[in-house]
mmCIF file of C-alpha atoms and ligand atoms in Angstrom:
data_model
loop_
_atom_site.group_PDB
_atom_site.id
_atom_site.type_symbol
_atom_site.label_atom_id
_atom_site.label_comp_id
_atom_site.label_asym_id
_atom_site.label_seq_id
_atom_site.Cartn_x
_atom_site.Cartn_y
_atom_site.Cartn_z
ATOM 1 C CA MET A 51 9.330 -31.249 3.867
ATOM 2 C CA THR A 52 9.738 -27.559 4.314
ATOM 3 C CA LEU A 53 6.554 -25.599 4.538
ATOM 4 C CA PHE A 54 6.333 -22.435 2.507
ATOM 5 C CA SER A 55 3.642 -19.822 1.927
ATOM 6 C CA ARG A 56 2.581 -18.740 -1.536
ATOM 7 C CA ILE A 57 0.088 -16.271 -3.000
ATOM 8 C CA SER A 58 -2.738 -18.203 -4.663
ATOM 9 C CA GLY A 59 -4.914 -15.249 -5.687
ATOM 10 C CA THR A 60 -4.937 -11.459 -5.829
ATOM 11 C CA GLY A 61 -7.772 -8.940 -5.887
ATOM 12 C CA SER A 62 -8.333 -5.221 -5.619
ATOM 13 C CA TYR A 63 -11.038 -2.600 -5.565
ATOM 14 C CA LEU A 64 -11.182 1.133 -6.201
ATOM 15 C CA PRO A 65 -14.206 3.217 -5.233
ATOM 16 C CA PRO A 66 -15.960 4.415 -8.406
ATOM 17 C CA ARG A 67 -15.440 8.173 -7.951
ATOM 18 C CA ARG A 68 -12.311 9.022 -9.966
ATOM 19 C CA VAL A 69 -10.930 12.493 -9.374
ATOM 20 C CA THR A 70 -8.422 13.790 -11.925
ATOM 21 C CA ASN A 71 -5.823 16.434 -11.085
ATOM 22 C CA ASP A 72 -7.908 18.977 -13.003
ATOM 23 C CA ASP A 73 -11.046 18.014 -11.013
ATOM 24 C CA LEU A 74 -9.124 18.413 -7.755
ATOM 25 C CA ALA A 75 -7.501 21.684 -8.853
ATOM 26 C CA ARG A 76 -10.975 23.064 -9.619
ATOM 27 C CA GLU A 77 -12.318 21.985 -6.201
ATOM 28 C CA LEU A 78 -9.293 23.478 -4.417
ATOM 29 C CA ALA A 79 -9.538 26.725 -6.405
ATOM 30 C CA GLU A 80 -13.015 27.212 -4.915
ATOM 31 C CA ARG A 81 -11.272 27.259 -1.502
ATOM 32 C CA GLY A 82 -8.658 29.717 -2.742
ATOM 33 C CA ILE A 83 -5.913 27.064 -3.028
ATOM 34 C CA GLU A 84 -3.817 26.999 -6.168
ATOM 35 C CA THR A 85 -2.486 23.806 -7.739
ATOM 36 C CA SER A 86 -2.292 22.369 -11.242
ATOM 37 C CA ASP A 87 -2.217 19.129 -13.163
ATOM 38 C CA GLN A 88 1.238 20.134 -14.408
ATOM 39 C CA TRP A 89 2.704 20.571 -10.897
ATOM 40 C CA ILE A 90 1.212 17.309 -9.606
ATOM 41 C CA VAL A 91 2.321 15.254 -12.641
ATOM 42 C CA GLU A 92 5.847 16.720 -12.720
ATOM 43 C CA ARG A 93 6.519 16.293 -8.990
ATOM 44 C CA THR A 94 4.725 12.987 -8.355
ATOM 45 C CA GLY A 95 3.521 11.237 -11.538
ATOM 46 C CA ILE A 96 -0.037 11.262 -10.157
ATOM 47 C CA ARG A 97 -2.796 12.025 -12.695
ATOM 48 C CA ALA A 98 -5.879 10.835 -10.803
ATOM 49 C CA ARG A 99 -7.009 9.173 -7.586
ATOM 50 C CA HIS A 100 -10.236 7.559 -6.371
ATOM 51 C CA PHE A 101 -12.229 8.859 -3.404
ATOM 52 C CA ALA A 102 -14.768 6.768 -1.501
ATOM 53 C CA GLU A 103 -18.223 8.117 -0.694
ATOM 54 C CA PRO A 104 -18.562 9.356 2.925
ATOM 55 C CA ASP A 105 -20.405 6.245 4.178
ATOM 56 C CA VAL A 106 -17.889 3.768 2.695
ATOM 57 C CA THR A 107 -15.287 2.332 5.089
ATOM 58 C CA SER A 108 -11.949 0.570 4.716
ATOM 59 C CA SER A 109 -13.594 -2.776 5.445
ATOM 60 C CA ASP A 110 -16.134 -2.136 2.651
ATOM 61 C CA LEU A 111 -13.300 -1.597 0.160
ATOM 62 C CA GLY A 112 -11.392 -4.527 1.684
ATOM 63 C CA LEU A 113 -14.435 -6.783 1.290
ATOM 64 C CA GLU A 114 -14.640 -6.190 -2.473
ATOM 65 C CA ALA A 115 -10.887 -6.739 -2.895
ATOM 66 C CA SER A 116 -11.095 -9.898 -0.752
ATOM 67 C CA LYS A 117 -13.954 -11.373 -2.787
ATOM 68 C CA ARG A 118 -11.896 -10.923 -5.948
ATOM 69 C CA ALA A 119 -8.776 -12.444 -4.370
ATOM 70 C CA LEU A 120 -10.784 -15.432 -3.098
ATOM 71 C CA GLU A 121 -12.287 -15.970 -6.540
ATOM 72 C CA ALA A 122 -8.847 -15.779 -8.178
ATOM 73 C CA ALA A 123 -7.524 -18.318 -5.650
ATOM 74 C CA GLY A 124 -10.483 -20.646 -6.193
ATOM 75 C CA ARG A 125 -11.281 -20.377 -2.489
ATOM 76 C CA LYS A 126 -14.397 -19.665 -0.472
ATOM 77 C CA ALA A 127 -14.529 -17.387 2.561
ATOM 78 C CA GLU A 128 -14.991 -20.527 4.725
ATOM 79 C CA ASP A 129 -11.486 -21.685 3.706
ATOM 80 C CA ILE A 130 -9.856 -18.635 5.337
ATOM 81 C CA ASP A 131 -8.242 -19.331 8.731
ATOM 82 C CA LEU A 132 -6.473 -15.992 9.292
ATOM 83 C CA ILE A 133 -7.359 -12.399 8.378
ATOM 84 C CA ILE A 134 -4.875 -9.542 8.594
ATOM 85 C CA VAL A 135 -5.841 -6.053 7.474
ATOM 86 C CA ALA A 136 -3.172 -3.395 7.070
ATOM 87 C CA THR A 137 -4.750 0.017 7.495
ATOM 88 C CA SER A 138 -4.172 3.435 9.043
ATOM 89 C CA THR A 139 -7.758 4.469 8.387
ATOM 90 C CA PRO A 140 -9.712 1.766 10.269
ATOM 91 C CA ASP A 141 -13.514 1.772 10.417
ATOM 92 C CA MET A 142 -13.508 2.361 14.193
ATOM 93 C CA VAL A 143 -11.106 2.867 17.097
ATOM 94 C CA PHE A 144 -11.983 -0.756 17.832
ATOM 95 C CA PRO A 145 -12.808 -3.507 16.977
ATOM 96 C CA SER A 146 -10.318 -4.028 14.188
ATOM 97 C CA SER A 147 -11.293 -3.606 10.565
ATOM 98 C CA ALA A 148 -10.195 -7.230 10.173
ATOM 99 C CA ALA A 149 -12.891 -8.379 12.629
ATOM 100 C CA ILE A 150 -15.474 -6.243 10.816
ATOM 101 C CA LEU A 151 -14.306 -7.670 7.474
ATOM 102 C CA GLN A 152 -14.595 -11.178 8.905
ATOM 103 C CA ARG A 153 -18.263 -10.538 9.711
ATOM 104 C CA LYS A 154 -18.883 -9.054 6.247
ATOM 105 C CA LEU A 155 -17.351 -12.188 4.721
ATOM 106 C CA GLY A 156 -19.887 -14.217 6.707
ATOM 107 C CA ILE A 157 -17.317 -16.271 8.594
ATOM 108 C CA ALA A 158 -16.341 -16.577 12.261
ATOM 109 C CA GLY A 159 -13.736 -18.143 14.509
ATOM 110 C CA CYS A 160 -10.418 -17.540 12.764
ATOM 111 C CA PRO A 161 -8.021 -14.939 14.167
ATOM 112 C CA ALA A 162 -8.484 -11.488 12.664
ATOM 113 C CA PHE A 163 -6.450 -8.386 13.460
ATOM 114 C CA ASP A 164 -5.182 -5.123 11.999
ATOM 115 C CA ILE A 165 -1.604 -4.093 11.405
ATOM 116 C CA GLN A 166 -0.705 -0.433 11.684
ATOM 117 C CA ALA A 167 2.521 0.353 9.841
ATOM 118 C CA VAL A 168 1.080 3.055 7.564
ATOM 119 C CA CYS A 169 2.366 2.708 3.980
ATOM 120 C CA SER A 170 4.544 -0.288 4.942
ATOM 121 C CA GLY A 171 1.485 -2.034 6.390
ATOM 122 C CA PHE A 172 1.044 -4.551 3.593
ATOM 123 C CA VAL A 173 4.636 -5.831 3.652
ATOM 124 C CA TYR A 174 4.382 -6.061 7.443
ATOM 125 C CA ALA A 175 1.076 -7.974 7.168
ATOM 126 C CA LEU A 176 2.390 -10.338 4.511
ATOM 127 C CA THR A 177 5.465 -11.065 6.625
ATOM 128 C CA VAL A 178 3.340 -11.879 9.699
ATOM 129 C CA ALA A 179 0.987 -14.106 7.669
ATOM 130 C CA ASP A 180 3.989 -15.901 6.122
ATOM 131 C CA ALA A 181 5.454 -16.534 9.590
ATOM 132 C CA MET A 182 2.128 -17.847 10.910
ATOM 133 C CA ILE A 183 1.796 -20.218 7.956
ATOM 134 C CA LYS A 184 5.392 -21.432 8.303
ATOM 135 C CA THR A 185 4.866 -22.184 12.007
ATOM 136 C CA GLY A 186 1.623 -24.029 11.276
ATOM 137 C CA SER A 187 -0.759 -21.501 12.906
ATOM 138 C CA ALA A 188 -2.578 -20.909 9.615
ATOM 139 C CA ARG A 189 -2.905 -22.531 6.191
ATOM 140 C CA CYS A 190 -5.008 -20.101 4.185
ATOM 141 C CA ALA A 191 -4.646 -16.425 5.082
ATOM 142 C CA LEU A 192 -6.406 -13.373 3.713
ATOM 143 C CA VAL A 193 -4.003 -10.427 3.735
ATOM 144 C CA VAL A 194 -5.558 -7.074 2.918
ATOM 145 C CA GLY A 195 -4.424 -3.476 2.575
ATOM 146 C CA ALA A 196 -7.396 -1.097 2.721
ATOM 147 C CA GLU A 197 -7.543 2.656 3.155
ATOM 148 C CA VAL A 198 -9.865 5.647 3.016
ATOM 149 C CA PHE A 199 -7.091 8.240 3.221
ATOM 150 C CA SER A 200 -9.431 10.939 1.907
ATOM 151 C CA ARG A 201 -10.871 11.050 5.465
ATOM 152 C CA ILE A 202 -7.612 12.260 6.996
ATOM 153 C CA LEU A 203 -6.533 14.737 4.312
ATOM 154 C CA ASP A 204 -6.302 18.427 5.054
ATOM 155 C CA PHE A 205 -7.842 19.964 1.923
ATOM 156 C CA SER A 206 -6.406 23.342 2.895
ATOM 157 C CA ASP A 207 -2.858 21.937 2.561
ATOM 158 C CA ARG A 208 -1.941 21.601 -1.123
ATOM 159 C CA THR A 209 1.385 19.967 -0.270
ATOM 160 C CA THR A 210 -0.395 16.805 0.918
ATOM 161 C CA CYS A 211 -4.038 16.674 -0.223
ATOM 162 C CA VAL A 212 -3.152 16.157 -3.891
ATOM 163 C CA LEU A 213 -1.080 13.056 -3.141
ATOM 164 C CA PHE A 214 -3.423 10.454 -1.652
ATOM 165 C CA GLY A 215 -6.379 8.290 -2.651
ATOM 166 C CA ASP A 216 -8.654 5.482 -1.416
ATOM 167 C CA GLY A 217 -8.683 1.788 -2.348
ATOM 168 C CA ALA A 218 -7.979 -1.777 -1.287
ATOM 169 C CA GLY A 219 -5.944 -4.766 -2.395
ATOM 170 C CA ALA A 220 -5.908 -8.324 -1.075
ATOM 171 C CA VAL A 221 -4.094 -11.611 -1.490
ATOM 172 C CA VAL A 222 -4.848 -15.159 -0.415
ATOM 173 C CA LEU A 223 -1.634 -16.603 1.035
ATOM 174 C CA GLU A 224 -1.601 -20.381 1.383
ATOM 175 C CA ALA A 225 0.654 -23.091 2.788
ATOM 176 C CA SER A 226 2.640 -24.538 -0.091
ATOM 177 C CA GLU A 227 5.222 -27.223 -0.791
ATOM 178 C CA THR A 228 7.019 -24.888 -3.182
ATOM 179 C CA PRO A 229 8.461 -21.510 -2.207
ATOM 180 C CA GLY A 230 6.380 -18.364 -2.631
ATOM 181 C CA ILE A 231 7.561 -15.827 -0.063
ATOM 182 C CA LEU A 232 11.356 -16.087 -0.321
ATOM 183 C CA ALA A 233 12.486 -13.506 2.242
ATOM 184 C CA SER A 234 11.378 -10.392 4.001
ATOM 185 C CA ASP A 235 13.083 -7.534 5.774
ATOM 186 C CA LEU A 236 11.206 -5.123 8.065
ATOM 187 C CA HIS A 237 12.286 -2.016 9.944
ATOM 188 C CA ALA A 238 11.022 0.956 11.947
ATOM 189 C CA ASP A 239 12.626 4.035 13.467
ATOM 190 C CA GLY A 240 10.334 5.977 15.783
ATOM 191 C CA LYS A 241 12.538 9.046 15.925
ATOM 192 C CA TYR A 242 10.960 10.106 12.620
ATOM 193 C CA VAL A 243 7.393 10.205 13.997
ATOM 194 C CA ASP A 244 7.071 13.930 13.280
ATOM 195 C CA ILE A 245 7.878 13.904 9.552
ATOM 196 C CA LEU A 246 4.722 11.948 8.663
ATOM 197 C CA SER A 247 1.832 11.642 11.081
ATOM 198 C CA VAL A 248 -1.831 12.157 11.905
ATOM 199 C CA PRO A 249 -1.243 13.496 15.409
ATOM 200 C CA GLY A 250 -4.834 13.437 16.703
ATOM 201 C CA HIS A 251 -6.215 11.009 19.279
ATOM 202 C CA VAL A 252 -9.485 10.307 21.051
ATOM 203 C CA SER A 253 -9.799 11.217 24.716
ATOM 204 C CA GLY A 254 -12.782 11.839 26.990
ATOM 205 C CA GLY A 255 -15.223 11.717 24.090
ATOM 206 C CA LYS A 256 -13.306 14.284 22.049
ATOM 207 C CA VAL A 257 -10.702 14.247 19.324
ATOM 208 C CA LEU A 258 -7.590 15.927 20.703
ATOM 209 C CA GLY A 259 -4.791 17.187 18.473
ATOM 210 C CA THR A 260 -5.121 17.327 14.687
ATOM 211 C CA PRO A 261 -6.762 14.302 13.069
ATOM 212 C CA LEU A 262 -5.356 15.261 9.654
ATOM 213 C CA LEU A 263 -2.264 14.126 7.810
ATOM 214 C CA HIS A 264 0.883 16.182 8.208
ATOM 215 C CA MET A 265 4.025 15.459 6.161
ATOM 216 C CA ASP A 266 7.451 16.981 5.665
ATOM 217 C CA GLY A 267 7.577 15.827 2.041
ATOM 218 C CA GLN A 268 11.251 16.471 1.400
ATOM 219 C CA ALA A 269 12.401 14.699 4.588
ATOM 220 C CA VAL A 270 10.231 11.690 3.702
ATOM 221 C CA PHE A 271 11.517 11.733 0.123
ATOM 222 C CA LYS A 272 15.196 11.594 1.136
ATOM 223 C CA LEU A 273 14.680 8.859 3.706
ATOM 224 C CA ALA A 274 12.474 6.799 1.367
ATOM 225 C CA VAL A 275 15.027 6.635 -1.452
ATOM 226 C CA ARG A 276 17.729 5.393 0.936
ATOM 227 C CA VAL A 277 15.753 2.838 2.921
ATOM 228 C CA LEU A 278 14.003 1.326 -0.110
ATOM 229 C CA GLU A 279 17.358 0.390 -1.611
ATOM 230 C CA ASP A 280 18.642 -0.987 1.713
ATOM 231 C CA ALA A 281 15.509 -3.093 2.330
ATOM 232 C CA ALA A 282 15.545 -4.560 -1.175
ATOM 233 C CA ARG A 283 19.223 -5.500 -0.890
ATOM 234 C CA ALA A 284 18.667 -7.059 2.551
ATOM 235 C CA ALA A 285 15.747 -9.178 1.301
ATOM 236 C CA LEU A 286 17.792 -10.313 -1.722
ATOM 237 C CA ALA A 287 20.718 -11.287 0.540
ATOM 238 C CA LYS A 288 18.437 -13.277 2.873
ATOM 239 C CA ALA A 289 17.036 -15.180 -0.128
ATOM 240 C CA GLY A 290 20.493 -15.744 -1.655
ATOM 241 C CA LYS A 291 19.443 -13.803 -4.766
ATOM 242 C CA THR A 292 20.714 -10.781 -6.687
ATOM 243 C CA GLU A 293 19.071 -7.868 -8.490
ATOM 244 C CA ALA A 294 19.262 -9.898 -11.702
ATOM 245 C CA ASP A 295 16.738 -12.361 -10.214
ATOM 246 C CA ILE A 296 14.044 -9.666 -9.885
ATOM 247 C CA ASP A 297 11.454 -9.859 -12.665
ATOM 248 C CA TRP A 298 9.228 -7.102 -11.255
ATOM 249 C CA LEU A 299 9.689 -4.317 -8.719
ATOM 250 C CA ILE A 300 6.561 -3.104 -6.917
ATOM 251 C CA PRO A 301 7.509 -0.269 -4.588
ATOM 252 C CA HIS A 302 4.968 1.621 -2.494
ATOM 253 C CA GLN A 303 3.187 3.867 -4.984
ATOM 254 C CA ALA A 304 3.763 7.362 -3.567
ATOM 255 C CA ASN A 305 5.911 9.237 -6.042
ATOM 256 C CA LEU A 306 7.146 8.169 -9.481
ATOM 257 C CA ARG A 307 10.477 9.926 -8.900
ATOM 258 C CA ILE A 308 11.140 7.844 -5.753
ATOM 259 C CA MET A 309 10.096 4.649 -7.550
ATOM 260 C CA GLU A 310 12.294 5.285 -10.586
ATOM 261 C CA GLY A 311 15.188 6.298 -8.308
ATOM 262 C CA THR A 312 14.873 3.002 -6.441
ATOM 263 C CA ALA A 313 14.793 0.985 -9.674
ATOM 264 C CA LYS A 314 17.920 2.766 -10.900
ATOM 265 C CA LYS A 315 19.782 2.140 -7.633
ATOM 266 C CA LEU A 316 18.928 -1.551 -7.992
ATOM 267 C CA LYS A 317 20.131 -1.411 -11.628
ATOM 268 C CA LEU A 318 16.718 -2.514 -12.861
ATOM 269 C CA PRO A 319 15.402 -1.306 -16.215
ATOM 270 C CA LEU A 320 12.289 0.849 -15.802
ATOM 271 C CA GLU A 321 10.287 -1.778 -17.764
ATOM 272 C CA LYS A 322 10.498 -3.956 -14.640
ATOM 273 C CA LEU A 323 8.867 -1.295 -12.489
ATOM 274 C CA VAL A 324 5.125 -1.729 -11.835
ATOM 275 C CA VAL A 325 3.483 1.706 -11.759
ATOM 276 C CA THR A 326 -0.098 2.482 -10.759
ATOM 277 C CA VAL A 327 0.507 5.733 -8.868
ATOM 278 C CA HIS A 328 -0.578 7.731 -11.952
ATOM 279 C CA ASP A 329 -4.103 6.353 -11.647
ATOM 280 C CA HIS A 330 -4.425 5.556 -7.912
ATOM 281 C CA GLY A 331 -2.395 8.243 -6.138
ATOM 282 C CA ASN A 332 -0.845 7.148 -2.853
ATOM 283 C CA THR A 333 -3.248 4.678 -1.204
ATOM 284 C CA SER A 334 -0.898 3.917 1.716
ATOM 285 C CA ALA A 335 -1.209 0.256 2.846
ATOM 286 C CA ALA A 336 -3.393 -0.533 -0.168
ATOM 287 C CA SER A 337 -0.919 0.667 -2.790
ATOM 288 C CA ILE A 338 1.235 -2.460 -3.092
ATOM 289 C CA PRO A 339 -1.574 -5.077 -3.285
ATOM 290 C CA LEU A 340 -3.467 -2.768 -5.674
ATOM 291 C CA ALA A 341 -0.421 -2.563 -7.951
ATOM 292 C CA LEU A 342 0.235 -6.301 -7.630
ATOM 293 C CA ASP A 343 -3.323 -7.190 -8.631
ATOM 294 C CA ASP A 344 -3.263 -4.703 -11.490
ATOM 295 C CA ALA A 345 -0.062 -6.256 -12.871
ATOM 296 C CA VAL A 346 -1.330 -9.834 -12.422
ATOM 297 C CA ARG A 347 -4.710 -9.175 -14.057
ATOM 298 C CA SER A 348 -3.203 -7.255 -16.963
ATOM 299 C CA GLY A 349 -1.012 -10.298 -17.664
ATOM 300 C CA LYS A 350 2.199 -8.392 -16.925
ATOM 301 C CA ILE A 351 3.272 -10.575 -13.986
ATOM 302 C CA LYS A 352 3.096 -14.287 -14.742
ATOM 303 C CA LYS A 353 3.090 -17.290 -12.448
ATOM 304 C CA GLY A 354 6.597 -18.316 -11.453
ATOM 305 C CA GLU A 355 8.072 -14.826 -11.783
ATOM 306 C CA THR A 356 9.996 -13.179 -8.956
ATOM 307 C CA VAL A 357 8.606 -9.974 -7.493
ATOM 308 C CA MET A 358 10.099 -7.499 -5.025
ATOM 309 C CA LEU A 359 7.512 -5.640 -2.919
ATOM 310 C CA GLU A 360 8.709 -2.587 -1.012
ATOM 311 C CA GLY A 361 6.918 -0.430 1.534
ATOM 312 C CA VAL A 362 7.901 2.824 3.208
ATOM 313 C CA GLY A 363 5.905 5.206 5.342
ATOM 314 C CA GLY A 364 4.999 6.818 8.637
ATOM 315 C CA GLY A 365 6.666 5.636 11.775
ATOM 316 C CA PHE A 366 9.099 5.719 10.081
ATOM 317 C CA THR A 367 8.573 2.166 8.792
ATOM 318 C CA TRP A 368 10.009 0.364 5.809
ATOM 319 C CA GLY A 369 10.492 -3.125 4.486
ATOM 320 C CA ALA A 370 10.624 -5.481 1.533
ATOM 321 C CA VAL A 371 9.220 -8.887 0.639
ATOM 322 C CA LEU A 372 10.756 -10.964 -2.144
ATOM 323 C CA LEU A 373 8.431 -13.608 -3.544
ATOM 324 C CA THR A 374 7.800 -15.977 -6.391
ATOM 325 C CA LEU A 375 4.269 -15.708 -7.628
HETATM 326 O O1 UT7 B 274 3.378 7.496 1.707
HETATM 327 C C1 UT7 B 274 4.523 7.780 2.423
HETATM 328 C C2 UT7 B 274 5.604 8.153 1.546
HETATM 329 N N1 UT7 B 274 5.435 9.518 1.093
HETATM 330 C C3 UT7 B 274 6.227 9.947 0.151
HETATM 331 O O2 UT7 B 274 7.015 9.198 -0.374
HETATM 332 C C4 UT7 B 274 6.189 11.414 -0.224
HETATM 333 C C5 UT7 B 274 7.592 11.917 -0.368
HETATM 334 N N2 UT7 B 274 7.700 13.301 -0.801
HETATM 335 C C6 UT7 B 274 7.317 13.723 -2.026
HETATM 336 O O3 UT7 B 274 6.782 12.943 -2.807
HETATM 337 C C7 UT7 B 274 7.611 15.137 -2.441
HETATM 338 O O4 UT7 B 274 8.437 15.725 -1.474
HETATM 339 C C8 UT7 B 274 6.331 15.988 -2.618
HETATM 340 C C9 UT7 B 274 5.589 15.526 -3.850
HETATM 341 C C10 UT7 B 274 5.454 15.901 -1.397
HETATM 342 C C11 UT7 B 274 6.716 17.456 -2.856
HETATM 343 O O5 UT7 B 274 7.596 17.568 -3.974
HETATM 344 P P1 UT7 B 274 8.893 18.472 -3.864
HETATM 345 O O6 UT7 B 274 9.562 18.414 -5.172
HETATM 346 O O7 UT7 B 274 9.653 18.026 -2.653
HETATM 347 O O8 UT7 B 274 8.281 19.920 -3.690
HETATM 348 P P2 UT7 B 274 8.535 20.970 -2.534
HETATM 349 O O9 UT7 B 274 7.915 20.530 -1.269
HETATM 350 O O10 UT7 B 274 9.993 21.326 -2.522
HETATM 351 O O11 UT7 B 274 7.739 22.229 -3.070
HETATM 352 C C12 UT7 B 274 8.185 22.947 -4.221
HETATM 353 C C13 UT7 B 274 7.255 24.104 -4.468
HETATM 354 C C14 UT7 B 274 6.988 24.959 -3.247
HETATM 355 O O12 UT7 B 274 6.904 26.304 -3.653
HETATM 356 P P3 UT7 B 274 8.132 27.299 -3.439
HETATM 357 O O13 UT7 B 274 8.413 27.313 -1.970
HETATM 358 O O14 UT7 B 274 9.273 26.707 -4.238
HETATM 359 O O15 UT7 B 274 7.637 28.599 -3.993
HETATM 360 C C15 UT7 B 274 5.624 24.504 -2.795
HETATM 361 O O16 UT7 B 274 4.931 25.501 -2.084
HETATM 362 O O17 UT7 B 274 5.967 23.597 -4.891
HETATM 363 C C16 UT7 B 274 4.951 24.206 -4.099
HETATM 364 N N3 UT7 B 274 3.854 23.253 -3.981
HETATM 365 C C17 UT7 B 274 2.829 23.189 -4.860
HETATM 366 N N4 UT7 B 274 2.541 23.902 -5.955
HETATM 367 C C18 UT7 B 274 1.434 23.579 -6.634
HETATM 368 C C19 UT7 B 274 3.672 22.292 -3.044
HETATM 369 N N5 UT7 B 274 2.554 21.594 -3.279
HETATM 370 C C20 UT7 B 274 2.001 22.125 -4.403
HETATM 371 C C21 UT7 B 274 0.855 21.843 -5.150
HETATM 372 N N6 UT7 B 274 0.604 22.582 -6.258
HETATM 373 N N7 UT7 B 274 0.005 20.831 -4.818
#
């Protein structure tokens, strides 16, 4: 009997403070920075994002998403035997946000660790959890993407601060006799470090360098369109499937133009594209599980359908996971 891993429940959480493009444009205008709802919508598809209050951490958002995923899976926190949190905005330098989340869930003993692959973090985390389940190291994993990107935004840089938001998504991934995760394909290329980074670090009790996000948007855009197609095709080939087998495409929610471009390259009608970027902005590692949960709860994605998840982000990192829900 082959052992597979399969998603048994999804959950997500957005902090209550919703900031529309007009709200943000007003706040930025007070600092002498000009932007508009029209520019943001035309270039990105983003209409609003959510920002967490200053005392709310990634693990707080991850906890709410996890509770909802556990409930959807019909599981209790005690059933979890592996926790992986994908985040680039962890609560602390260490311990991991996964260990902090474990404590907040009121459990102890199971392995818990963070994965740092920026906006590809969730597909990386899901791939690692799948491998650990297939090798028998875990049977019921909690895989979370959680971010408070508002903390690392430079609100004097209109080319980046209008793009990102905060939030969390989670799935319960369980050992299964029937296939769930069908294939995955992960990559990184460190020569692109400089096009998307937060170059600060902690040393001698001080933050050295700039602890704020820097991005060469056009360079990221070009690379993203290419690698998203490649990763999707590689995952399909590994699973012995074709584009026609994809019921739903959930790319990293950064820019509607990139997402629609990817769907077109894969010859998928835009009705198969799951879009939440208009309401969430780019929530980095949280964007894919947030979009997945949104589509599951709205009844769009149904059990048994085939879904392509695709991440791309700083590192440069990219990857895809093909799964049957
Ligand atoms: O999460 C990781 C993945 N990240 C991504 O996928 C992001 C990829 N990149 C992008 O989504 C796009 O490159 C951006 C949305 C970041 C930018 O869109 P663009 O079409 O590449 O715009 P641009 O950088 O070429 O800027 C066009 C113009 C510039 O003005 P000039 O030089 O033509 O006069 C910018 O200064 O738009 C200006 N601009 C703005 N105007 C109003 C840049 N940001 C803003 C703004 N409001 N917020």
